[in-house]
Tab-separated table of C-alpha atoms in Angstrom:
chain	number	residue	atom	x	y	z
J	30	MET	CA	132.657	29.654	88.569
J	31	ASN	CA	133.943	29.286	85.039
J	32	ARG	CA	136.316	31.709	83.387
J	33	THR	CA	133.894	34.647	83.504
J	34	VAL	CA	130.867	34.192	85.819
J	35	PHE	CA	129.705	32.708	89.097
J	36	MET	CA	127.889	29.397	88.632
J	37	ASP	CA	127.025	28.662	92.265
J	38	CYS	CA	127.596	30.053	95.751
J	39	ASN	CA	126.850	29.361	99.391
J	40	LYS	CA	125.063	31.371	102.084
J	41	GLY	CA	128.381	32.925	103.123
J	42	THR	CA	128.728	34.462	99.669
J	43	GLU	CA	125.269	36.046	100.018
J	44	GLN	CA	126.264	37.475	103.357
J	45	ILE	CA	129.626	38.794	102.246
J	46	PHE	CA	128.234	40.549	99.134
J	47	ARG	CA	124.967	41.470	100.944
J	48	CYS	CA	122.642	40.276	98.215
J	49	PRO	CA	120.597	37.083	97.450
J	50	ARG	CA	121.950	34.165	95.459
J	51	GLU	CA	119.856	35.076	92.430
J	52	GLN	CA	121.764	38.385	92.072
J	53	ILE	CA	125.118	36.581	92.165
J	54	ILE	CA	124.710	33.560	89.903
J	55	GLY	CA	125.562	34.372	86.294
J	56	CYS	CA	127.388	37.600	87.231
J	57	SER	CA	131.069	38.345	86.723
J	58	PRO	CA	133.249	38.816	89.793
J	59	LEU	CA	133.978	42.263	88.382
J	60	LYS	CA	130.410	43.254	89.305
J	61	PHE	CA	131.574	43.079	92.919
J	62	SER	CA	134.894	44.889	92.341
J	63	PRO	CA	135.741	48.601	91.998
J	64	GLU	CA	137.234	49.838	88.755
J	65	LEU	CA	140.706	50.120	90.264
J	66	GLN	CA	142.564	48.170	92.929
J	67	PRO	CA	144.700	49.928	95.615
J	68	ASP	CA	147.840	49.553	93.512
J	69	GLY	CA	146.210	51.622	90.748
J	70	ARG	CA	145.693	48.785	88.272
J	71	ARG	CA	142.331	48.035	86.706
J	72	SER	CA	140.395	45.271	88.445
J	73	ASP	CA	139.463	43.514	85.164
J	74	GLU	CA	143.091	43.217	84.095
J	75	LYS	CA	144.277	41.870	87.420
J	76	ALA	CA	141.288	39.503	87.735
J	77	LEU	CA	141.894	37.974	84.292
J	78	GLU	CA	145.553	37.376	85.191
J	79	ARG	CA	144.616	35.604	88.438
J	80	ILE	CA	141.872	33.520	86.766
J	81	ALA	CA	144.162	32.460	83.917
J	82	ALA	CA	146.902	31.421	86.330
J	83	ALA	CA	144.474	29.394	88.464
J	84	LEU	CA	142.928	27.627	85.436
J	85	SER	CA	146.456	26.692	84.292
J	86	GLY	CA	146.837	24.748	87.540
J	87	GLU	CA	148.614	27.358	89.708
J	88	PRO	CA	146.585	28.035	92.884
J	89	GLN	CA	146.196	31.737	93.711
J	90	SER	CA	146.036	33.417	97.080
J	91	PHE	CA	145.836	37.193	97.252
J	92	GLU	CA	144.144	40.189	98.828
J	93	TRP	CA	141.471	42.063	96.932
J	94	VAL	CA	139.114	44.973	97.303
J	95	HIS	CA	135.502	43.852	96.665
J	96	CYS	CA	132.220	45.734	96.713
J	97	HIS	CA	128.998	44.981	98.518
J	98	ALA	CA	125.829	45.103	96.501
J	99	ASP	CA	125.307	48.692	97.712
J	100	GLY	CA	128.683	49.705	96.258
J	101	THR	CA	130.619	50.024	99.531
J	102	HIS	CA	134.115	48.577	99.478
J	103	PHE	CA	135.589	45.949	101.758
J	104	ASP	CA	138.950	44.186	102.000
J	105	ALA	CA	138.959	40.510	101.223
J	106	GLU	CA	141.319	37.577	101.125
J	107	VAL	CA	140.752	35.431	98.001
J	108	ARG	CA	141.949	31.932	97.152
J	109	LEU	CA	141.396	30.400	93.696
J	110	SER	CA	141.976	26.762	92.813
J	111	ARG	CA	141.153	24.620	89.752
J	112	VAL	CA	138.633	21.707	90.048
J	113	LEU	CA	137.603	19.150	87.412
J	114	LEU	CA	133.828	18.560	87.022
J	115	ASN	CA	132.350	16.356	84.261
J	116	GLY	CA	135.532	16.626	82.241
J	117	GLU	CA	135.726	20.433	82.434
J	118	TYR	CA	137.856	22.752	84.576
J	119	TYR	CA	136.165	25.226	86.855
J	120	LEU	CA	137.409	27.590	89.567
J	121	GLN	CA	136.589	27.251	93.213
J	122	ALA	CA	136.841	30.616	95.000
J	123	PHE	CA	137.084	31.187	98.722
J	124	VAL	CA	136.443	34.812	99.737
J	125	ARG	CA	136.966	36.026	103.311
J	126	ASP	CA	136.090	39.530	104.536
J	127	ILE	CA	139.223	40.807	106.305
J	128	THR	CA	137.937	44.303	107.094
J	129	GLY	CA	138.090	43.627	110.818
J	130	ARG	CA	141.645	42.347	110.530
J	131	ARG	CA	142.683	45.365	108.471
J	132	GLN	CA	141.124	47.721	111.002
J	133	ALA	CA	142.929	45.940	113.788
J	134	GLU	CA	146.191	46.100	111.840
J	135	GLU	CA	145.711	49.830	111.179
J	136	ALA	CA	144.920	50.458	114.836
J	137	LEU	CA	148.010	48.472	115.792
J	138	ARG	CA	150.115	50.435	113.286
J	139	LYS	CA	148.873	53.726	114.703
J	140	ASN	CA	149.533	52.547	118.244
J	141	GLU	CA	153.009	51.411	117.271
J	142	GLU	CA	153.642	54.763	115.577
J	143	LYS	CA	152.372	56.574	118.651
J	144	PHE	CA	154.516	54.420	120.922
J	145	ARG	CA	157.577	54.953	118.706
J	146	ASN	CA	157.087	58.723	118.780
J	147	VAL	CA	156.717	58.707	122.572
J	148	PHE	CA	159.653	56.286	122.850
J	149	ASP	CA	161.935	58.214	120.515
J	150	TRP	CA	161.256	61.708	121.797
J	151	ALA	CA	161.007	61.128	125.526
J	152	ASN	CA	163.049	63.537	127.629
J	153	ASP	CA	165.414	60.754	128.664
J	154	ALA	CA	167.352	58.093	126.786
J	155	ILE	CA	165.671	54.661	126.760
J	156	MET	CA	167.630	51.503	125.985
J	157	LEU	CA	166.692	47.795	125.897
J	158	HIS	CA	169.283	45.031	125.818
J	159	THR	CA	169.548	41.298	126.273
J	160	LEU	CA	171.447	39.879	129.219
J	161	THR	CA	174.927	38.479	128.898
J	162	THR	CA	175.018	34.673	128.952
J	163	LYS	CA	177.711	32.027	128.510
J	164	GLU	CA	176.648	31.713	124.879
J	165	ALA	CA	176.536	35.388	123.907
J	166	PRO	CA	177.168	38.874	125.308
J	167	GLY	CA	174.263	41.241	125.922
J	168	ARG	CA	173.261	43.377	122.943
J	169	PHE	CA	171.008	46.388	122.515
J	170	ILE	CA	167.744	45.439	120.820
J	171	ASP	CA	166.116	48.874	120.832
J	172	VAL	CA	167.144	52.433	121.650
J	173	ASN	CA	165.427	55.780	121.234
J	174	GLN	CA	166.644	58.870	119.411
J	175	VAL	CA	167.726	60.566	122.651
J	176	ALA	CA	170.100	57.667	123.386
J	177	CYS	CA	171.597	58.014	119.910
J	178	HIS	CA	171.994	61.766	120.404
J	179	ILE	CA	173.727	61.725	123.780
J	180	LEU	CA	176.048	58.851	122.800
J	181	GLY	CA	176.814	60.003	119.258
J	182	TYR	CA	175.973	56.628	117.649
J	183	SER	CA	173.317	55.717	115.089
J	184	ARG	CA	170.657	53.171	116.002
J	185	ASP	CA	172.214	50.598	113.663
J	186	GLU	CA	175.613	51.074	115.318
J	187	LEU	CA	174.149	50.583	118.788
J	188	PHE	CA	172.418	47.368	117.673
J	189	THR	CA	175.892	45.856	117.220
J	190	MET	CA	176.956	46.929	120.728
J	191	GLY	CA	176.222	46.152	124.350
J	192	PRO	CA	176.433	47.956	127.717
J	193	PRO	CA	180.207	47.388	128.172
J	194	ASP	CA	180.791	49.336	124.953
J	195	ILE	CA	179.264	52.549	126.344
J	196	VAL	CA	180.474	52.310	129.952
J	197	PRO	CA	184.105	53.099	130.934
J	198	ALA	CA	186.113	50.012	131.904
J	199	GLU	CA	186.361	51.025	135.572
J	200	PHE	CA	182.560	50.735	135.876
J	201	HIS	CA	182.259	47.262	134.270
J	202	PRO	CA	182.271	45.379	137.620
J	203	GLN	CA	179.293	47.522	138.616
J	204	LEU	CA	177.100	46.183	135.770
J	205	GLY	CA	176.725	42.620	137.037
J	206	GLU	CA	175.922	43.783	140.574
J	207	ILE	CA	173.220	46.102	139.235
J	208	ILE	CA	171.487	43.190	137.438
J	209	ARG	CA	171.659	41.084	140.611
J	210	GLN	CA	170.082	43.875	142.653
J	211	ALA	CA	167.317	44.252	140.063
J	212	GLU	CA	166.511	40.528	140.286
J	213	ILE	CA	166.053	40.978	144.042
J	214	LYS	CA	164.339	44.388	144.180
J	215	GLY	CA	162.602	44.469	140.792
J	216	SER	CA	164.188	47.787	139.779
J	217	VAL	CA	167.256	49.838	140.644
J	218	MET	CA	168.387	53.446	140.320
J	219	PHE	CA	172.074	54.309	140.214
J	220	GLU	CA	174.621	56.802	138.929
J	221	THR	CA	177.443	55.925	136.554
J	222	SER	CA	179.308	57.364	133.580
J	223	PHE	CA	178.744	56.788	129.861
J	224	LEU	CA	181.309	56.782	127.087
J	225	ARG	CA	180.529	58.677	123.879
J	226	LYS	CA	181.621	57.685	120.402
J	227	ASP	CA	184.229	60.481	120.504
J	228	GLY	CA	185.778	59.000	123.669
J	229	THR	CA	184.514	61.612	126.141
J	230	THR	CA	182.599	60.615	129.258
J	231	PHE	CA	179.668	62.205	131.073
J	232	PRO	CA	177.698	61.404	134.250
J	233	VAL	CA	174.247	59.792	134.028
J	234	GLU	CA	171.477	58.652	136.323
J	235	SER	CA	169.931	55.355	135.247
J	236	SER	CA	166.705	53.712	136.353
J	237	GLY	CA	166.361	50.125	135.152
J	238	HIS	CA	164.392	46.926	135.637
J	239	LEU	CA	164.004	43.461	134.134
J	240	ILE	CA	161.085	42.536	131.874
J	241	THR	CA	160.161	39.364	130.009
J	242	TYR	CA	160.022	39.774	126.252
J	243	GLY	CA	159.636	36.889	123.816
J	244	GLY	CA	160.246	34.438	126.641
J	245	LYS	CA	163.581	36.062	127.519
J	246	LYS	CA	164.641	38.434	130.262
J	247	ILE	CA	165.360	41.899	128.893
J	248	TRP	CA	166.889	44.872	130.683
J	249	ILE	CA	165.183	48.208	130.062
J	250	SER	CA	166.734	51.385	131.380
J	251	GLN	CA	165.803	55.055	131.416
J	252	ILE	CA	168.926	57.218	131.375
J	253	ARG	CA	169.257	60.907	132.191
J	254	ASP	CA	172.253	63.106	131.423
J	255	ILE	CA	173.028	64.780	134.771
J	256	ARG	CA	175.911	67.038	133.775
J	257	GLY	CA	173.803	70.106	134.552
J	258	ARG	CA	172.810	68.744	137.940
J	259	LYS	CA	176.388	67.802	138.810
J	260	GLU	CA	177.571	71.270	137.859
J	261	ALA	CA	174.815	72.805	140.002
J	262	GLU	CA	175.838	70.564	142.927
J	263	LYS	CA	179.454	71.627	142.467
J	264	GLN	CA	178.445	75.283	142.472
J	265	ARG	CA	176.310	74.687	145.556
J	266	ASP	CA	179.208	73.012	147.392
J	267	ASN	CA	181.540	75.842	146.403
J	268	LEU	CA	178.984	78.358	147.630
J	269	ILE	CA	178.658	76.527	150.946
J	270	LEU	CA	182.443	76.531	151.350
J	271	GLU	CA	182.539	80.216	150.506
J	272	LEU	CA	179.771	80.943	153.018
J	273	GLU	CA	181.606	78.956	155.680
J	274	LYS	CA	184.715	80.970	154.907
J	275	LYS	CA	182.760	84.212	155.123
J	276	ASN	CA	181.231	83.147	158.445
J	277	ALA	CA	184.705	82.418	159.798
J	278	GLU	CA	185.845	85.850	158.626
J	279	LEU	CA	182.778	87.379	160.253
J	280	ASP	CA	183.658	85.694	163.540
J	281	ARG	CA	187.193	87.103	163.361
J	282	PHE	CA	185.786	90.494	162.384
J	283	THR	CA	183.551	90.490	165.453
J	284	TYR	CA	186.579	89.726	167.619
J	285	THR	CA	188.561	92.530	165.985
J	286	VAL	CA	185.785	95.064	166.484
J	287	SER	CA	185.298	94.048	170.105
J	288	HIS	CA	189.024	93.932	170.898
J	289	ASP	CA	191.168	96.028	168.540
J	290	LEU	CA	188.677	98.884	168.238
J	291	LYS	CA	187.811	98.773	171.910
J	292	SER	CA	191.436	99.052	173.110
J	293	PRO	CA	192.127	102.610	171.778
J	294	LEU	CA	188.696	103.723	172.987
J	295	ILE	CA	189.496	102.526	176.511
J	296	ALA	CA	192.867	104.291	176.309
J	297	ILE	CA	191.203	107.537	175.227
J	298	GLN	CA	188.683	107.286	178.066
J	299	SER	CA	191.430	106.592	180.615
J	300	PHE	CA	193.617	109.518	179.519
J	301	LEU	CA	190.601	111.835	179.444
J	302	VAL	CA	190.100	111.069	183.153
J	303	LEU	CA	193.793	111.730	183.806
J	304	LEU	CA	193.662	114.900	181.711
J	305	LYS	CA	190.746	116.201	183.776
J	306	GLU	CA	192.638	115.605	187.030
J	307	ASP	CA	195.873	117.144	185.681
J	308	LEU	CA	193.976	120.257	184.538
J	309	LYS	CA	192.543	120.648	188.048
J	310	THR	CA	195.962	120.386	189.645
J	311	GLY	CA	197.627	122.573	186.993
J	312	ASN	CA	200.167	119.878	186.082
J	313	THR	CA	200.963	121.209	182.576
J	314	GLY	CA	203.645	118.586	181.904
J	315	ARG	CA	201.198	115.764	182.481
J	316	VAL	CA	198.518	117.565	180.427
J	317	SER	CA	200.741	117.546	177.330
J	318	HIS	CA	201.513	113.857	177.866
J	319	ASP	CA	197.828	113.010	178.279
J	320	ILE	CA	196.907	114.866	175.078
J	321	MET	CA	199.694	113.093	173.154
J	322	ARG	CA	198.500	109.647	174.300
J	323	ILE	CA	194.888	110.500	173.427
J	324	SER	CA	196.052	111.607	169.969
J	325	GLU	CA	198.029	108.383	169.473
J	326	SER	CA	195.003	106.263	170.394
J	327	ALA	CA	192.773	108.275	168.065
J	328	GLU	CA	195.254	107.806	165.196
J	329	LYS	CA	195.401	104.074	165.858
J	330	LEU	CA	191.597	103.931	165.827
J	331	GLU	CA	191.426	105.941	162.588
J	332	HIS	CA	194.033	103.678	160.928
J	333	LEU	CA	192.099	100.533	161.829
J	334	ILE	CA	188.786	101.971	160.604
J	335	THR	CA	190.410	103.120	157.335
J	336	THR	CA	191.928	99.661	156.840
J	337	LEU	CA	188.555	98.006	157.369
J	338	LEU	CA	186.910	100.371	154.873
J	339	ASN	CA	189.602	99.606	152.281
J	340	LEU	CA	188.993	95.903	152.821
J	341	SER	CA	185.239	96.272	152.334
J	342	ARG	CA	185.788	98.054	149.014
J	343	SER	CA	188.659	95.920	147.717
J	344	GLY	CA	186.699	93.043	146.220
J	345	ARG	CA	183.670	94.883	144.852
J	346	SER	CA	184.816	96.507	141.637
J	347	VAL	CA	187.699	98.379	140.043
J	348	ASP	CA	187.860	101.604	138.072
J	349	THR	CA	188.172	101.459	134.287
J	350	PRO	CA	191.478	99.633	133.617
J	351	VAL	CA	194.304	101.750	132.202
J	352	PRO	CA	197.810	100.763	131.025
J	353	ILE	CA	200.245	100.870	133.961
J	354	PRO	CA	204.015	100.308	133.567
J	355	PHE	CA	204.613	97.890	136.423
J	356	THR	CA	208.162	99.147	137.009
J	357	ASP	CA	206.791	102.648	137.681
J	358	LEU	CA	204.077	101.247	139.958
J	359	ALA	CA	206.587	99.233	142.019
J	360	ARG	CA	208.914	102.240	142.368
J	361	GLU	CA	206.021	104.474	143.447
J	362	ALA	CA	205.086	101.979	146.164
J	363	ALA	CA	208.728	101.783	147.246
J	364	GLY	CA	208.807	105.589	147.454
J	365	LEU	CA	205.981	105.522	149.996
J	366	LEU	CA	208.092	103.200	152.164
J	367	GLU	CA	211.452	104.864	151.434
J	368	VAL	CA	212.142	105.952	155.022
J	369	THR	CA	211.354	102.542	156.468
J	370	LEU	CA	213.431	100.741	153.837
J	371	GLN	CA	216.425	102.987	154.524
J	372	GLN	CA	216.093	102.636	158.290
J	373	ARG	CA	216.128	98.843	157.994
J	374	GLY	CA	218.957	98.867	155.426
J	375	ILE	CA	216.916	96.795	152.965
J	376	ARG	CA	218.213	96.454	149.408
J	377	LEU	CA	215.298	96.670	146.927
J	378	VAL	CA	215.653	95.239	143.411
J	379	ILE	CA	213.200	96.490	140.746
J	380	PRO	CA	213.995	95.699	137.067
J	381	ASP	CA	213.600	98.462	134.483
J	382	ASP	CA	211.645	96.330	131.977
J	383	LEU	CA	208.687	94.889	133.873
J	384	PRO	CA	205.538	94.461	131.710
J	385	VAL	CA	202.779	96.993	131.298
J	386	VAL	CA	199.611	95.803	133.059
J	387	ARG	CA	196.013	96.946	132.802
J	388	GLY	CA	194.130	97.824	135.942
J	389	ASP	CA	193.002	100.317	138.542
J	390	ARG	CA	196.205	102.216	139.390
J	391	HIS	CA	195.090	103.248	142.881
J	392	ARG	CA	194.106	99.685	143.844
J	393	LEU	CA	197.255	98.127	142.385
J	394	LEU	CA	199.404	100.683	144.190
J	395	GLN	CA	197.682	99.511	147.358
J	396	VAL	CA	198.629	95.919	146.448
J	397	MET	CA	202.317	96.713	145.913
J	398	THR	CA	202.530	98.860	149.047
J	399	ASN	CA	201.177	95.965	151.133
J	400	LEU	CA	203.434	93.409	149.439
J	401	LEU	CA	206.505	95.572	150.171
J	402	ASP	CA	205.454	96.569	153.687
J	403	ASN	CA	204.838	92.944	154.702
J	404	PRO	CA	208.469	91.738	154.188
J	405	VAL	CA	209.777	94.889	155.872
J	406	LYS	CA	207.830	93.921	159.014
J	407	PHE	CA	208.866	90.266	158.822
J	408	MET	CA	212.508	90.666	157.750
J	409	GLY	CA	213.754	89.603	161.183
J	410	ASP	CA	217.454	89.989	162.007
J	411	GLN	CA	218.652	89.285	158.452
J	412	LYS	CA	222.130	90.808	158.080
J	413	GLU	CA	221.755	91.530	154.365
J	414	PRO	CA	218.015	92.118	153.949
J	415	CYS	CA	216.790	92.123	150.378
J	416	ILE	CA	213.424	92.415	148.607
J	417	GLU	CA	213.258	91.582	144.901
J	418	ILE	CA	210.432	92.345	142.479
J	419	GLY	CA	210.302	90.510	139.138
J	420	VAL	CA	208.330	88.532	136.628
J	421	ARG	CA	208.691	85.182	134.946
J	422	ASP	CA	206.873	83.759	131.942
J	423	PRO	CA	206.776	79.955	132.282
J	424	ALA	CA	203.853	79.265	129.924
J	425	GLY	CA	203.120	82.461	128.076
J	426	ILE	CA	201.413	83.994	131.127
J	427	PRO	CA	203.450	86.597	133.069
J	428	VAL	CA	203.689	85.748	136.767
J	429	PHE	CA	204.909	88.608	138.982
J	430	PHE	CA	206.696	87.961	142.248
J	431	VAL	CA	207.843	89.796	145.387
J	432	ARG	CA	210.581	87.783	147.092
J	433	ASP	CA	212.409	88.422	150.366
J	434	ASN	CA	215.057	86.670	152.445
J	435	GLY	CA	213.320	87.364	155.750
J	436	MET	CA	211.762	85.257	158.491
J	437	GLY	CA	209.820	82.937	156.170
J	438	ILE	CA	206.531	81.193	156.970
J	439	ASP	CA	205.874	77.843	158.597
J	440	THR	CA	204.532	75.551	155.848
J	441	ALA	CA	201.556	74.694	158.078
J	442	ASP	CA	200.548	78.375	158.054
J	443	LEU	CA	200.770	78.922	154.269
J	444	PRO	CA	197.060	78.124	153.592
J	445	LYS	CA	196.052	80.800	156.141
J	446	VAL	CA	198.243	83.647	154.894
J	447	PHE	CA	195.440	85.454	153.052
J	448	GLY	CA	192.848	84.844	155.767
J	449	LEU	CA	191.142	87.847	157.272
J	450	PHE	CA	192.670	88.965	160.611
J	451	GLU	CA	195.282	86.177	160.515
J	452	ARG	CA	198.358	87.227	162.529
J	453	PHE	CA	201.151	84.680	163.024
J	454	ASN	CA	203.334	86.851	165.262
J	455	PRO	CA	201.437	89.021	167.778
J	456	GLU	CA	204.652	90.865	168.641
J	457	ILE	CA	204.805	92.428	165.185
J	458	PRO	CA	202.322	95.308	164.739
J	459	GLY	CA	199.547	94.893	162.176
J	460	THR	CA	195.820	94.369	161.701
J	461	GLY	CA	195.803	91.034	159.826
J	462	ILE	CA	193.874	92.724	157.023
J	463	GLY	CA	196.551	93.771	154.512
J	464	LEU	CA	197.095	90.484	152.654
J	465	ALA	CA	193.358	89.710	152.643
J	466	THR	CA	192.883	93.083	150.910
J	467	VAL	CA	195.665	92.275	148.415
J	468	LYS	CA	194.010	88.979	147.471
J	469	ARG	CA	190.637	90.611	146.888
J	470	ILE	CA	192.078	93.348	144.686
J	471	ILE	CA	194.091	90.872	142.598
J	472	GLU	CA	191.015	88.669	142.091
J	473	ALA	CA	188.865	91.709	141.230
J	474	HIS	CA	191.334	92.265	138.362
J	475	GLY	CA	190.854	88.673	137.159
J	476	GLY	CA	194.180	87.459	138.544
J	477	ARG	CA	195.241	85.145	141.324
J	478	ILE	CA	197.884	85.248	144.067
J	479	TRP	CA	199.669	82.607	146.100
J	480	VAL	CA	202.553	82.402	148.555
J	481	GLU	CA	205.602	80.130	148.716
J	482	SER	CA	208.052	79.510	151.553
J	483	GLU	CA	210.291	76.595	152.458
J	484	GLY	CA	209.798	77.294	156.136
J	485	LEU	CA	210.901	79.567	158.962
J	486	GLY	CA	214.117	81.453	158.269
J	487	LYS	CA	214.051	80.720	154.521
J	488	GLY	CA	212.313	83.796	153.139
J	489	THR	CA	208.975	84.205	151.383
J	490	THR	CA	207.839	84.689	147.791
J	491	PHE	CA	204.445	86.093	146.796
J	492	ARG	CA	203.464	85.302	143.196
J	493	PHE	CA	200.507	86.797	141.349
J	494	THR	CA	199.042	87.300	137.882
J	495	LEU	CA	197.501	90.408	136.340
J	496	PRO	CA	196.158	91.227	132.863
J	497	VAL	CA	198.954	92.654	130.747
J	498	ALA	CA	198.680	95.390	128.119
J	499	ARG	CA	201.398	93.742	126.029
J	500	GLN	CA	203.162	90.389	126.042
J	501	ALA	CA	205.697	90.188	128.812
J	502	SER	CA	209.287	89.825	127.678
J	503	THR	CA	210.521	86.271	127.936
J	504	ASP	CA	213.781	87.733	129.198
J	505	ASN	CA	212.088	88.778	132.441
J	506	ASN	CA	212.624	85.511	134.263
J	507	ASN	CA	214.979	86.873	136.922
J	508	ASN	CA	215.806	83.351	138.095
J	509	ALA	CA	212.620	83.293	140.162
């Protein structure tokens, strides 16, 4: 072609424009071009620029939108070069229909976009990295949005990092072994911990395998944040432990019902037989004795049943909390045990300025009565018996205590003190229910209780927390 029209063409030109040679020769290339190109510029302007450049000796290679003879558009690749014929310069044009290539490229782009969307928004983090070699450490070459989110890094930041940068140092030896296992098995699944940008760690489950990409071995891993699962497993284990504890308590309860409840019933039955015989013989002295023993057994039975009922209610709920001056509560409990305290010659120390707590007064009175009655029973032969009630405030949280200088507790028995029906000295009367009830009531109030003792003969201290209505005085430390 010369500067403006086609002068000759081959069969391929007829095929590409879908018209015979006669309809091409003598026509301008603009006849087979739309008015505008995809960039918005007019075809005639752009064509003249390309033709002028080629005629000046600068070969042109570019993409163009052409038209078939029927007006339909197609994408083409065009190359223009200058040739000298009979002393004049002409242009030689090569035109290739690239519609198929463009369609393939568009399909590939859509597939890549689809893959990227699936990759980025999968439920789990997905990470690809090269393997560490002598020449260079492994580096991430692709990560999805979930990986960025759970680690707190941007994609660009992760591309400068490798696996050791997101795994705590103590797990680094594990990385090489995982790769070795994958080379043997093809894929591996394991649990480890990841390190966030802010320095915190969290547990993950990772499934990974080796692939070949660009002639190199690449590690691809699918990572799942398993904090929720770990928490659920922890709750399950705690529940199992609690159920085991409850089953043990149930076993002891069965023993108590079959033994402790059965004993007064047998006594009542026995004295009823004796009472019947004494009534027949008219032995009035024995009749009174029989009735007294029956009454004692009935009272013992009633006390045990009442104690069991109190236990069953202790950990369920509490009445609406009210402010309770703890000094008043402790003195009220001491009043209930006044006779026993005086008989044993026990000195009781109750400060005037204990904090005001919030709780169910009836239940908390039950707590203090048990905590005072317990050292009375286990005071032993202490010459100067003493029970002291106080509070200390080591970290802004008032901790109450009931301390005695009695028999003390063997350190091996301390973990069992609050167990249901635990009795360490069968010679001392009791049901083994009181301290279990105390623990349940304290916990129902949102507090906790524990026991301390340096051993037998060294006294015992019960410490517990309760919600306070006002800040406890820091002066109430009482050298506890």
